[in-house]
mmCIF file of C-alpha atoms and ligand atoms in Angstrom:
data_model
loop_
_atom_site.group_PDB
_atom_site.id
_atom_site.type_symbol
_atom_site.label_atom_id
_atom_site.label_comp_id
_atom_site.label_asym_id
_atom_site.label_seq_id
_atom_site.Cartn_x
_atom_site.Cartn_y
_atom_site.Cartn_z
ATOM 1 C CA MET A 195 75.273 79.935 -24.456
ATOM 2 C CA GLU A 196 74.230 83.112 -24.840
ATOM 3 C CA ILE A 197 70.179 83.071 -26.428
ATOM 4 C CA PRO A 198 69.835 85.489 -29.351
ATOM 5 C CA SER A 199 68.064 88.356 -28.629
ATOM 6 C CA PHE A 200 65.434 87.323 -31.405
ATOM 7 C CA ILE A 201 64.087 84.752 -29.291
ATOM 8 C CA SER A 202 64.853 85.985 -26.264
ATOM 9 C CA SER A 203 62.925 89.133 -27.006
ATOM 10 C CA ALA A 204 59.621 86.383 -27.363
ATOM 11 C CA ALA A 205 60.369 86.138 -23.296
ATOM 12 C CA GLN A 206 60.824 89.806 -22.276
ATOM 13 C CA ASN A 207 59.349 88.986 -18.944
ATOM 14 C CA SER A 208 62.100 86.535 -18.303
ATOM 15 C CA PRO A 209 65.681 86.192 -17.237
ATOM 16 C CA GLN A 210 67.741 84.101 -18.600
ATOM 17 C CA ILE A 211 68.338 81.080 -16.582
ATOM 18 C CA LYS A 212 72.206 80.067 -17.029
ATOM 19 C CA THR A 213 73.084 76.452 -15.758
ATOM 20 C CA ILE A 214 75.884 73.855 -15.781
ATOM 21 C CA GLU A 215 74.565 70.711 -16.130
ATOM 22 C CA MET A 216 77.067 67.652 -14.795
ATOM 23 C CA HIS A 217 76.050 64.405 -13.543
ATOM 24 C CA THR A 218 77.541 62.034 -10.614
ATOM 25 C CA THR A 219 77.262 58.180 -11.519
ATOM 26 C CA GLY A 220 74.139 59.346 -13.806
ATOM 27 C CA GLU A 221 72.131 61.074 -11.264
ATOM 28 C CA PRO A 222 71.988 65.014 -13.228
ATOM 29 C CA THR A 223 72.861 68.161 -11.264
ATOM 30 C CA ARG A 224 71.153 71.444 -13.358
ATOM 31 C CA ILE A 225 73.426 74.133 -11.474
ATOM 32 C CA VAL A 226 72.213 77.482 -11.480
ATOM 33 C CA TYR A 227 74.655 80.029 -10.977
ATOM 34 C CA SER A 228 72.584 82.998 -13.219
ATOM 35 C CA GLY A 229 69.516 84.290 -13.735
ATOM 36 C CA TYR A 230 67.757 83.158 -10.227
ATOM 37 C CA PRO A 231 66.262 85.870 -8.099
ATOM 38 C CA ASP A 232 68.384 87.967 -6.074
ATOM 39 C CA ILE A 233 67.302 86.803 -2.308
ATOM 40 C CA THR A 234 68.703 87.490 0.524
ATOM 41 C CA GLY A 235 68.552 86.108 4.552
ATOM 42 C CA THR A 236 69.800 83.266 6.137
ATOM 43 C CA LEU A 237 70.532 80.232 3.703
ATOM 44 C CA LEU A 238 67.503 78.588 5.519
ATOM 45 C CA GLU A 239 65.192 81.884 4.901
ATOM 46 C CA GLN A 240 66.246 81.848 1.602
ATOM 47 C CA ARG A 241 64.918 78.359 0.758
ATOM 48 C CA ALA A 242 61.562 79.190 2.854
ATOM 49 C CA HIS A 243 61.550 82.225 -0.076
ATOM 50 C CA ALA A 244 62.370 80.562 -2.834
ATOM 51 C CA LYS A 245 59.633 78.126 -1.565
ATOM 52 C CA ALA A 246 56.985 80.669 -1.508
ATOM 53 C CA HIS A 247 57.666 83.278 -3.953
ATOM 54 C CA HIS A 248 59.853 81.181 -6.876
ATOM 55 C CA ASP A 249 58.697 78.320 -6.835
ATOM 56 C CA HIS A 250 57.864 78.473 -10.346
ATOM 57 C CA ILE A 251 61.437 78.375 -11.977
ATOM 58 C CA ARG A 252 61.920 75.076 -9.692
ATOM 59 C CA ARG A 253 59.139 73.744 -11.173
ATOM 60 C CA ALA A 254 60.581 75.244 -14.703
ATOM 61 C CA LEU A 255 63.835 74.071 -14.746
ATOM 62 C CA ILE A 256 63.012 70.462 -13.300
ATOM 63 C CA TYR A 257 59.790 69.646 -14.908
ATOM 64 C CA GLU A 258 59.256 68.835 -18.530
ATOM 65 C CA PRO A 259 59.394 70.421 -21.242
ATOM 66 C CA ARG A 260 63.134 71.813 -19.761
ATOM 67 C CA GLY A 261 64.234 68.711 -17.231
ATOM 68 C CA HIS A 262 62.265 65.422 -15.925
ATOM 69 C CA ARG A 263 60.670 64.135 -13.038
ATOM 70 C CA GLU A 264 64.032 62.735 -12.332
ATOM 71 C CA MET A 265 65.697 65.823 -12.405
ATOM 72 C CA TYR A 266 67.756 67.534 -9.542
ATOM 73 C CA GLY A 267 68.991 70.959 -9.105
ATOM 74 C CA ALA A 268 71.468 73.192 -7.307
ATOM 75 C CA VAL A 269 71.380 77.044 -7.577
ATOM 76 C CA LEU A 270 73.923 79.367 -6.366
ATOM 77 C CA ARG A 271 73.585 81.648 -3.840
ATOM 78 C CA PRO A 272 76.644 84.247 -3.120
ATOM 79 C CA SER A 273 75.412 85.261 0.587
ATOM 80 C CA SER A 274 74.344 83.114 3.523
ATOM 81 C CA GLU A 275 75.525 83.666 7.259
ATOM 82 C CA LEU A 276 78.329 81.475 6.590
ATOM 83 C CA VAL A 277 79.674 83.012 3.457
ATOM 84 C CA GLU A 278 79.355 86.581 5.230
ATOM 85 C CA SER A 279 81.338 85.335 8.066
ATOM 86 C CA GLY A 280 84.215 83.801 5.772
ATOM 87 C CA GLU A 281 83.384 79.768 6.973
ATOM 88 C CA ALA A 282 82.034 78.888 3.511
ATOM 89 C CA HIS A 283 82.932 80.248 -0.187
ATOM 90 C CA LEU A 284 79.192 80.110 -1.354
ATOM 91 C CA GLY A 285 75.812 78.895 -0.382
ATOM 92 C CA VAL A 286 73.945 76.231 -2.150
ATOM 93 C CA LEU A 287 70.358 75.248 -2.338
ATOM 94 C CA PHE A 288 69.114 72.363 -3.103
ATOM 95 C CA LEU A 289 66.129 71.378 -6.084
ATOM 96 C CA THR A 290 64.077 68.143 -6.379
ATOM 97 C CA ASN A 291 60.682 66.909 -7.776
ATOM 98 C CA GLU A 292 59.091 67.904 -4.993
ATOM 99 C CA GLY A 293 61.011 70.564 -3.157
ATOM 100 C CA TYR A 294 64.177 72.382 -1.780
ATOM 101 C CA SER A 295 66.525 69.201 -0.056
ATOM 102 C CA THR A 296 68.689 69.421 2.736
ATOM 103 C CA MET A 297 71.314 67.696 2.086
ATOM 104 C CA CYS A 298 72.641 65.838 -1.492
ATOM 105 C CA GLY A 299 75.904 64.457 -1.758
ATOM 106 C CA HIS A 300 76.077 63.894 -5.341
ATOM 107 C CA ALA A 301 75.201 67.687 -6.364
ATOM 108 C CA THR A 302 77.975 68.505 -3.611
ATOM 109 C CA LEU A 303 80.593 66.693 -5.409
ATOM 110 C CA ALA A 304 79.527 68.485 -8.584
ATOM 111 C CA VAL A 305 79.174 71.584 -7.353
ATOM 112 C CA ALA A 306 82.896 71.356 -6.166
ATOM 113 C CA ARG A 307 84.457 70.216 -8.936
ATOM 114 C CA LEU A 308 82.663 73.547 -10.687
ATOM 115 C CA VAL A 309 83.811 75.727 -8.363
ATOM 116 C CA VAL A 310 87.430 74.731 -8.184
ATOM 117 C CA ASP A 311 87.255 74.603 -11.812
ATOM 118 C CA GLN A 312 86.213 78.162 -12.585
ATOM 119 C CA ALA A 313 88.222 79.046 -10.199
ATOM 120 C CA GLY A 314 91.649 77.628 -11.931
ATOM 121 C CA ALA A 315 90.987 79.122 -15.025
ATOM 122 C CA GLY A 316 90.376 82.219 -13.322
ATOM 123 C CA SER A 317 86.728 82.639 -14.661
ATOM 124 C CA GLN A 318 84.153 84.458 -12.869
ATOM 125 C CA ILE A 319 81.079 83.279 -14.334
ATOM 126 C CA PHE A 320 79.444 83.146 -11.108
ATOM 127 C CA PRO A 321 81.222 85.392 -7.777
ATOM 128 C CA ILE A 322 82.859 83.455 -5.034
ATOM 129 C CA ARG A 323 83.338 85.390 -2.046
ATOM 130 C CA ARG A 324 86.875 83.682 -1.246
ATOM 131 C CA PRO A 325 88.956 82.777 -3.677
ATOM 132 C CA ILE A 326 90.594 78.632 -3.793
ATOM 133 C CA ASP A 327 93.559 78.547 -2.222
ATOM 134 C CA PHE A 328 96.002 77.217 -4.827
ATOM 135 C CA ASP A 329 98.871 78.483 -3.256
ATOM 136 C CA ASN A 330 99.147 76.492 -0.201
ATOM 137 C CA LEU A 331 97.958 72.746 -1.789
ATOM 138 C CA GLY A 332 99.587 70.687 0.366
ATOM 139 C CA SER A 333 101.649 67.286 -0.462
ATOM 140 C CA ARG A 334 98.962 65.577 -1.814
ATOM 141 C CA ASP A 335 97.908 68.387 -4.196
ATOM 142 C CA GLU A 336 93.821 69.405 -3.004
ATOM 143 C CA VAL A 337 92.324 72.492 -2.053
ATOM 144 C CA VAL A 338 89.071 72.840 -0.089
ATOM 145 C CA VAL A 339 85.880 74.054 -0.884
ATOM 146 C CA SER A 340 83.488 74.804 1.751
ATOM 147 C CA LEU A 341 79.901 75.024 0.816
ATOM 148 C CA HIS A 342 76.712 76.535 2.849
ATOM 149 C CA VAL A 343 74.129 74.380 2.035
ATOM 150 C CA PRO A 344 70.759 74.310 4.089
ATOM 151 C CA CYS A 345 71.958 71.291 6.646
ATOM 152 C CA GLY A 346 74.897 73.521 7.506
ATOM 153 C CA LEU A 347 78.799 73.699 6.494
ATOM 154 C CA VAL A 348 80.410 70.629 3.929
ATOM 155 C CA ASN A 349 83.614 70.972 3.058
ATOM 156 C CA VAL A 350 85.097 69.432 -0.109
ATOM 157 C CA THR A 351 88.118 68.187 -0.742
ATOM 158 C CA VAL A 352 89.046 68.661 -4.407
ATOM 159 C CA PRO A 353 92.153 67.180 -5.913
ATOM 160 C CA VAL A 354 94.136 69.051 -8.620
ATOM 161 C CA ARG A 355 96.506 69.430 -11.411
ATOM 162 C CA ARG A 356 98.157 71.778 -13.757
ATOM 163 C CA GLY A 357 96.176 71.140 -17.213
ATOM 164 C CA SER A 358 98.224 71.843 -20.412
ATOM 165 C CA ASN A 359 97.533 75.358 -20.163
ATOM 166 C CA ASP A 360 99.389 75.491 -17.256
ATOM 167 C CA ARG A 361 96.002 76.433 -15.229
ATOM 168 C CA TRP A 362 94.960 74.549 -12.263
ATOM 169 C CA THR A 363 91.795 72.051 -12.996
ATOM 170 C CA THR A 364 90.004 69.258 -10.905
ATOM 171 C CA ASP A 365 92.486 66.013 -11.094
ATOM 172 C CA ILE A 366 89.433 63.935 -12.530
ATOM 173 C CA ARG A 367 91.689 60.941 -11.966
ATOM 174 C CA ARG A 368 91.172 60.876 -7.988
ATOM 175 C CA PRO A 369 87.947 61.465 -6.441
ATOM 176 C CA ILE A 370 86.257 64.276 -4.778
ATOM 177 C CA SER A 371 85.502 63.758 -1.014
ATOM 178 C CA TYR A 372 83.316 65.597 1.282
ATOM 179 C CA ARG A 373 82.425 65.656 5.143
ATOM 180 C CA SER A 374 79.261 66.638 5.961
ATOM 181 C CA VAL A 375 76.627 67.600 9.120
ATOM 182 C CA PRO A 376 77.322 65.147 11.984
ATOM 183 C CA SER A 377 75.112 61.845 11.003
ATOM 184 C CA TYR A 378 73.030 59.953 13.613
ATOM 185 C CA ALA A 379 70.329 56.996 13.840
ATOM 186 C CA THR A 380 67.267 57.799 15.400
ATOM 187 C CA GLY A 381 65.771 54.843 15.683
ATOM 188 C CA ILE A 382 67.076 51.263 15.010
ATOM 189 C CA GLY A 383 64.014 48.072 15.102
ATOM 190 C CA ILE A 384 61.035 51.240 14.789
ATOM 191 C CA THR A 385 57.301 49.304 14.221
ATOM 192 C CA VAL A 386 55.723 51.555 11.138
ATOM 193 C CA PRO A 387 52.500 50.713 11.519
ATOM 194 C CA LEU A 388 50.354 49.985 8.021
ATOM 195 C CA PRO A 389 46.862 51.126 8.263
ATOM 196 C CA SER A 390 45.210 49.458 5.532
ATOM 197 C CA SER A 391 45.191 52.481 2.969
ATOM 198 C CA TYR A 392 48.450 52.079 3.413
ATOM 199 C CA ARG A 393 49.523 48.097 2.121
ATOM 200 C CA TRP A 394 50.887 47.078 -1.083
ATOM 201 C CA PRO A 395 49.835 43.755 -2.296
ATOM 202 C CA GLU A 396 53.882 42.144 -1.898
ATOM 203 C CA LEU A 397 53.414 43.101 1.698
ATOM 204 C CA GLY A 398 50.997 40.205 2.418
ATOM 205 C CA GLN A 399 49.162 39.865 5.681
ATOM 206 C CA ARG A 400 50.728 42.065 7.549
ATOM 207 C CA GLU A 401 49.870 45.146 9.212
ATOM 208 C CA SER A 402 53.392 46.467 9.654
ATOM 209 C CA ILE A 403 57.236 46.905 9.384
ATOM 210 C CA ILE A 404 60.099 47.305 11.046
ATOM 211 C CA VAL A 405 62.540 50.048 9.785
ATOM 212 C CA ASP A 406 65.561 52.090 10.639
ATOM 213 C CA ILE A 407 65.736 56.084 10.860
ATOM 214 C CA SER A 408 68.966 57.686 10.237
ATOM 215 C CA TYR A 409 69.760 61.563 9.508
ATOM 216 C CA GLY A 410 72.473 62.352 7.109
ATOM 217 C CA GLY A 411 71.795 65.743 6.418
ATOM 218 C CA ALA A 412 68.545 64.634 5.405
ATOM 219 C CA PHE A 413 66.116 61.908 7.390
ATOM 220 C CA TYR A 414 65.705 58.600 5.643
ATOM 221 C CA LEU A 415 64.076 55.538 6.779
ATOM 222 C CA VAL A 416 66.262 52.622 6.173
ATOM 223 C CA VAL A 417 64.747 48.755 5.189
ATOM 224 C CA SER A 418 66.102 45.919 3.278
ATOM 225 C CA PRO A 419 64.049 44.844 0.018
ATOM 226 C CA ASP A 420 62.479 41.593 1.442
ATOM 227 C CA THR A 421 61.400 43.091 5.013
ATOM 228 C CA LEU A 422 59.375 45.615 2.070
ATOM 229 C CA GLY A 423 58.302 41.843 0.510
ATOM 230 C CA PHE A 424 60.313 41.607 -1.990
ATOM 231 C CA ALA A 425 63.364 39.818 -3.193
ATOM 232 C CA ASP A 426 65.926 39.243 -0.837
ATOM 233 C CA THR A 427 68.821 41.422 -2.946
ATOM 234 C CA LEU A 428 68.693 43.900 -5.628
ATOM 235 C CA ALA A 429 70.205 42.248 -8.359
ATOM 236 C CA LYS A 430 67.379 42.516 -10.718
ATOM 237 C CA PRO A 431 65.074 45.253 -8.517
ATOM 238 C CA ASP A 432 61.073 45.602 -9.074
ATOM 239 C CA ILE A 433 61.551 49.676 -9.293
ATOM 240 C CA PRO A 434 57.686 49.930 -9.899
ATOM 241 C CA GLY A 435 56.953 47.727 -7.162
ATOM 242 C CA LEU A 436 59.388 48.887 -4.922
ATOM 243 C CA SER A 437 58.545 52.181 -5.690
ATOM 244 C CA ARG A 438 54.826 52.087 -4.996
ATOM 245 C CA ALA A 439 55.599 50.333 -1.820
ATOM 246 C CA THR A 440 58.457 53.026 -0.122
ATOM 247 C CA ALA A 441 55.369 55.786 -1.264
ATOM 248 C CA GLN A 442 52.665 53.911 0.997
ATOM 249 C CA LEU A 443 55.892 53.455 3.638
ATOM 250 C CA LYS A 444 56.683 57.026 3.730
ATOM 251 C CA GLU A 445 52.818 57.926 4.024
ATOM 252 C CA ALA A 446 51.778 55.487 6.823
ATOM 253 C CA PHE A 447 55.364 56.982 8.371
ATOM 254 C CA ASN A 448 54.163 60.776 7.851
ATOM 255 C CA SER A 449 50.694 59.989 9.111
ATOM 256 C CA SER A 450 51.902 59.187 12.904
ATOM 257 C CA GLN A 451 52.633 62.123 14.459
ATOM 258 C CA HIS A 452 54.392 60.054 17.208
ATOM 259 C CA LEU A 453 56.964 58.653 14.510
ATOM 260 C CA ARG A 454 57.438 61.875 13.240
ATOM 261 C CA GLN A 455 58.114 63.844 16.881
ATOM 262 C CA SER A 456 60.180 61.208 18.169
ATOM 263 C CA PHE A 457 62.332 60.073 14.720
ATOM 264 C CA LEU A 458 63.359 63.410 13.366
ATOM 265 C CA TYR A 459 65.166 64.607 15.411
ATOM 266 C CA HIS A 460 67.108 67.314 15.165
ATOM 267 C CA ALA A 461 68.865 69.893 17.719
ATOM 268 C CA GLU A 462 68.628 73.243 15.756
ATOM 269 C CA HIS A 463 66.489 73.638 13.187
ATOM 270 C CA SER A 464 62.714 72.682 12.572
ATOM 271 C CA ASP A 465 63.106 73.511 8.897
ATOM 272 C CA LEU A 466 64.928 69.854 8.557
ATOM 273 C CA GLN A 467 62.873 67.977 10.559
ATOM 274 C CA PHE A 468 60.909 65.933 7.664
ATOM 275 C CA LEU A 469 61.146 62.603 5.989
ATOM 276 C CA TYR A 470 62.809 62.893 2.856
ATOM 277 C CA GLY A 471 63.316 59.549 1.580
ATOM 278 C CA THR A 472 63.756 55.368 2.013
ATOM 279 C CA LEU A 473 67.246 53.570 1.492
ATOM 280 C CA VAL A 474 65.697 50.326 0.306
ATOM 281 C CA THR A 475 69.297 48.358 1.296
ATOM 282 C CA ASP A 476 70.621 45.350 -0.055
ATOM 283 C CA ALA A 477 74.004 44.984 2.471
ATOM 284 C CA LYS A 478 74.831 41.103 -0.137
ATOM 285 C CA THR A 479 75.283 42.784 -3.148
ATOM 286 C CA GLY A 480 78.164 45.432 -4.503
ATOM 287 C CA LEU A 481 81.372 45.365 -6.895
ATOM 288 C CA ALA A 482 83.939 46.077 -3.953
ATOM 289 C CA SER A 483 86.298 48.958 -4.525
ATOM 290 C CA PRO A 484 90.029 48.783 -3.459
ATOM 291 C CA GLY A 485 90.760 49.727 0.101
ATOM 292 C CA THR A 486 87.208 48.968 1.234
ATOM 293 C CA GLY A 487 86.093 46.277 3.588
ATOM 294 C CA GLY A 488 82.959 45.302 2.063
ATOM 295 C CA ALA A 489 79.778 46.714 -0.156
ATOM 296 C CA GLU A 490 76.127 46.937 -0.324
ATOM 297 C CA THR A 491 73.872 48.410 -2.773
ATOM 298 C CA THR A 492 71.059 50.512 -2.116
ATOM 299 C CA ILE A 493 68.354 52.369 -4.013
ATOM 300 C CA CYS A 494 66.853 55.194 -2.310
ATOM 301 C CA PHE A 495 63.165 57.033 -3.187
ATOM 302 C CA PHE A 496 63.068 60.692 -2.016
ATOM 303 C CA SER A 497 60.750 63.469 -2.502
ATOM 304 C CA ASP A 498 58.590 62.662 -4.841
ATOM 305 C CA ALA A 499 58.941 58.980 -5.630
ATOM 306 C CA GLN A 500 62.290 60.311 -7.355
ATOM 307 C CA VAL A 501 64.956 57.871 -7.768
ATOM 308 C CA ASP A 502 68.809 58.339 -7.113
ATOM 309 C CA ARG A 503 70.705 57.310 -9.826
ATOM 310 C CA SER A 504 73.675 57.973 -7.430
ATOM 311 C CA PRO A 505 74.602 55.937 -4.674
ATOM 312 C CA THR A 506 73.262 59.052 -2.743
ATOM 313 C CA GLY A 507 75.814 60.815 -0.458
ATOM 314 C CA SER A 508 73.452 61.859 2.304
ATOM 315 C CA GLY A 509 71.927 58.391 1.931
ATOM 316 C CA VAL A 510 75.821 57.094 3.063
ATOM 317 C CA GLN A 511 76.164 59.097 5.919
ATOM 318 C CA ALA A 512 72.958 57.884 7.430
ATOM 319 C CA LYS A 513 73.929 54.546 6.800
ATOM 320 C CA VAL A 514 77.450 54.856 7.860
ATOM 321 C CA ALA A 515 75.878 56.488 10.880
ATOM 322 C CA LEU A 516 73.456 53.906 11.641
ATOM 323 C CA ALA A 517 76.050 50.908 11.118
ATOM 324 C CA TYR A 518 78.300 52.297 13.642
ATOM 325 C CA ALA A 519 75.183 53.014 16.632
ATOM 326 C CA LYS A 520 75.004 49.226 15.526
ATOM 327 C CA GLY A 521 78.067 48.278 15.979
ATOM 328 C CA GLU A 522 78.721 47.107 13.208
ATOM 329 C CA ARG A 523 81.084 49.505 11.375
ATOM 330 C CA LYS A 524 84.233 51.125 13.498
ATOM 331 C CA LEU A 525 85.917 54.314 12.385
ATOM 332 C CA SER A 526 88.252 54.937 9.422
ATOM 333 C CA GLU A 527 86.351 51.920 7.911
ATOM 334 C CA LYS A 528 86.199 51.954 4.389
ATOM 335 C CA TRP A 529 82.631 51.105 2.814
ATOM 336 C CA ALA A 530 81.877 50.861 -1.033
ATOM 337 C CA TYR A 531 78.063 52.287 -1.483
ATOM 338 C CA HIS A 532 76.402 51.355 -4.676
ATOM 339 C CA SER A 533 73.401 52.159 -6.609
ATOM 340 C CA VAL A 534 71.618 49.788 -8.604
ATOM 341 C CA LEU A 535 73.300 51.935 -11.600
ATOM 342 C CA SER A 536 76.628 52.233 -10.110
ATOM 343 C CA ASN A 537 76.754 48.580 -9.889
ATOM 344 C CA ARG A 538 77.079 47.615 -13.481
ATOM 345 C CA TYR A 539 80.550 49.939 -13.711
ATOM 346 C CA ASP A 540 84.003 49.540 -12.390
ATOM 347 C CA GLY A 541 85.704 52.606 -10.794
ATOM 348 C CA GLU A 542 84.323 55.645 -11.095
ATOM 349 C CA GLY A 543 80.778 54.091 -9.870
ATOM 350 C CA ALA A 544 80.346 53.690 -6.086
ATOM 351 C CA PHE A 545 81.080 56.033 -3.518
ATOM 352 C CA VAL A 546 83.275 55.015 -0.774
ATOM 353 C CA GLY A 547 81.837 56.060 3.019
ATOM 354 C CA GLU A 548 84.091 56.125 6.234
ATOM 355 C CA ALA A 549 83.206 57.468 9.937
ATOM 356 C CA VAL A 550 86.105 59.585 10.642
ATOM 357 C CA LYS A 551 85.060 60.820 14.109
ATOM 358 C CA GLU A 552 82.836 60.417 16.641
ATOM 359 C CA VAL A 553 80.980 63.486 17.510
ATOM 360 C CA THR A 554 77.612 64.407 19.760
ATOM 361 C CA VAL A 555 74.268 65.273 19.041
ATOM 362 C CA GLY A 556 71.812 65.729 21.551
ATOM 363 C CA SER A 557 71.233 62.331 23.092
ATOM 364 C CA HIS A 558 72.448 60.757 20.228
ATOM 365 C CA LYS A 559 76.157 58.989 19.239
ATOM 366 C CA ALA A 560 76.695 61.107 16.162
ATOM 367 C CA VAL A 561 79.920 60.339 13.376
ATOM 368 C CA ILE A 562 81.009 62.891 11.076
ATOM 369 C CA VAL A 563 81.476 60.704 7.910
ATOM 370 C CA GLU A 564 83.618 61.169 4.917
ATOM 371 C CA VAL A 565 82.342 60.060 1.322
ATOM 372 C CA SER A 566 84.342 60.177 -2.140
ATOM 373 C CA GLY A 567 83.085 59.813 -5.129
ATOM 374 C CA TRP A 568 83.107 61.604 -8.910
ATOM 375 C CA ALA A 569 81.344 63.866 -10.936
ATOM 376 C CA ARG A 570 81.120 64.763 -14.397
ATOM 377 C CA TYR A 571 80.123 67.907 -17.023
ATOM 378 C CA THR A 572 77.787 66.898 -19.238
ATOM 379 C CA GLY A 573 76.453 70.582 -21.042
ATOM 380 C CA ALA A 574 75.881 73.931 -20.115
ATOM 381 C CA SER A 575 72.204 75.606 -20.944
ATOM 382 C CA SER A 576 70.312 78.712 -20.852
ATOM 383 C CA PHE A 577 66.378 78.809 -20.662
ATOM 384 C CA LEU A 578 63.914 81.221 -20.554
ATOM 385 C CA ILE A 579 59.952 81.092 -19.799
ATOM 386 C CA GLU A 580 58.205 82.506 -22.814
ATOM 387 C CA ASP A 581 55.351 84.555 -21.666
ATOM 388 C CA GLY A 582 51.906 82.862 -21.851
ATOM 389 C CA ASP A 583 52.922 79.511 -22.042
ATOM 390 C CA ALA A 584 51.366 77.711 -19.566
ATOM 391 C CA ILE A 585 52.687 73.849 -20.608
ATOM 392 C CA GLY A 586 55.912 75.361 -20.203
ATOM 393 C CA GLU A 587 56.055 76.347 -17.015
ATOM 394 C CA GLY A 588 56.497 72.594 -16.126
ATOM 395 C CA PHE A 589 54.404 69.540 -15.948
ATOM 396 C CA TRP A 590 55.352 65.659 -16.042
ATOM 397 C CA PHE A 591 54.011 63.220 -18.481
ATOM 398 C CA ASP A 592 53.592 59.683 -16.653
ATOM 399 C CA GLY A 593 50.131 60.064 -15.279
ATOM 400 C CA LEU A 594 50.333 63.617 -16.427
ATOM 401 C CA GLY A 595 51.307 65.332 -12.596
ATOM 402 C CA ALA A 596 51.811 68.659 -12.952
ATOM 403 C CA ALA A 597 53.481 71.252 -10.966
HETATM 404 O O1 HY3 B 223 73.488 62.190 -3.089
HETATM 405 C C1 HY3 B 223 72.565 62.895 -2.438
HETATM 406 O O2 HY3 B 223 72.527 63.485 -1.363
HETATM 407 C C2 HY3 B 223 71.457 63.260 -3.004
HETATM 408 N N1 HY3 B 223 71.188 62.354 -4.426
HETATM 409 C C3 HY3 B 223 69.855 62.676 -4.162
HETATM 410 C C4 HY3 B 223 68.746 62.596 -3.632
HETATM 411 C C5 HY3 B 223 69.801 62.984 -2.415
HETATM 412 O O3 HY3 B 223 69.795 64.426 -2.005
#
């Protein structure tokens, strides 16, 4: 993974940025563990600082030629207020094609597996402040990794087993699961007006559409494909059409101060009050998983029309909370959540979501949601940014959208 010095000398002003590459049901996570600037402060201050001063690193790692417009990143942060207080093992910032997201289930599953495997191997490629406790595993052979992510604390339960060399390692025969911040629906059956500049052809004569709005560490609009004017299942989705429609819908929502102020409610941080994506959900389609009461399929468009290959952990949180608020789901009722990709694979594809506890957030009835799934390694990389390489600073090719 070391870049030979005759190559790195061409980029004297660039640190080597080292990553572990993983995927969760096909959705990549480029996990930056070394070479990121040493930023300090609370995690949300670090996020704001990264946005203001180090966005060129996000663009270089996410866009071409090192990535692509669908790449996703996670930057491991050795300190944050919850790391200092001993509540979290480490902090994580998330990178998308547009910026810095606030919750990410698929990357959470990946980072937690990496943290456990590093600790089990007695390795230290990145520091964690508190050891992983392999001495008190309990009867199910699991450890808990606590991650501080921008929306708050996420506790991840990772099944472990002894590997052939007697070291502890993630037991990939069993899913990893996490519990994140409270999730809650902020709007059910809300009308989004669509001024003529925000309409798409499949909409026909309609001038507005009805959506639900829910928070799972990030805010999502939830709609069915037929509400947007498309076929009523996602069996053969028109992905370019749905992408254009959801981009227009997002813009229409964001153009209304009334909608933003009424439905992007967060009790503590205004930094978290933005619309992250749209979950186009087909409640009729989906391979069932063992032990679940039913299944549904979603295509999630987030950030700048990025399409999640995974079933979107934060989206599962939002949808479980929405189903709970509508009285469609009870506590402890497990459901299988698919992406259009995961629906093609039996076994490791679906995320399973369930509401495990009711809590309150402001005037909202909220739930703690448990989400489970699998994450896999795909490799490791070292990147550098050669001096004077303007193209290498990052671009994306379809339509030549640039950083
Ligand atoms: O699993 C998730 O929650 C994320 N996947 C990409 C978009 C979301 O942040």
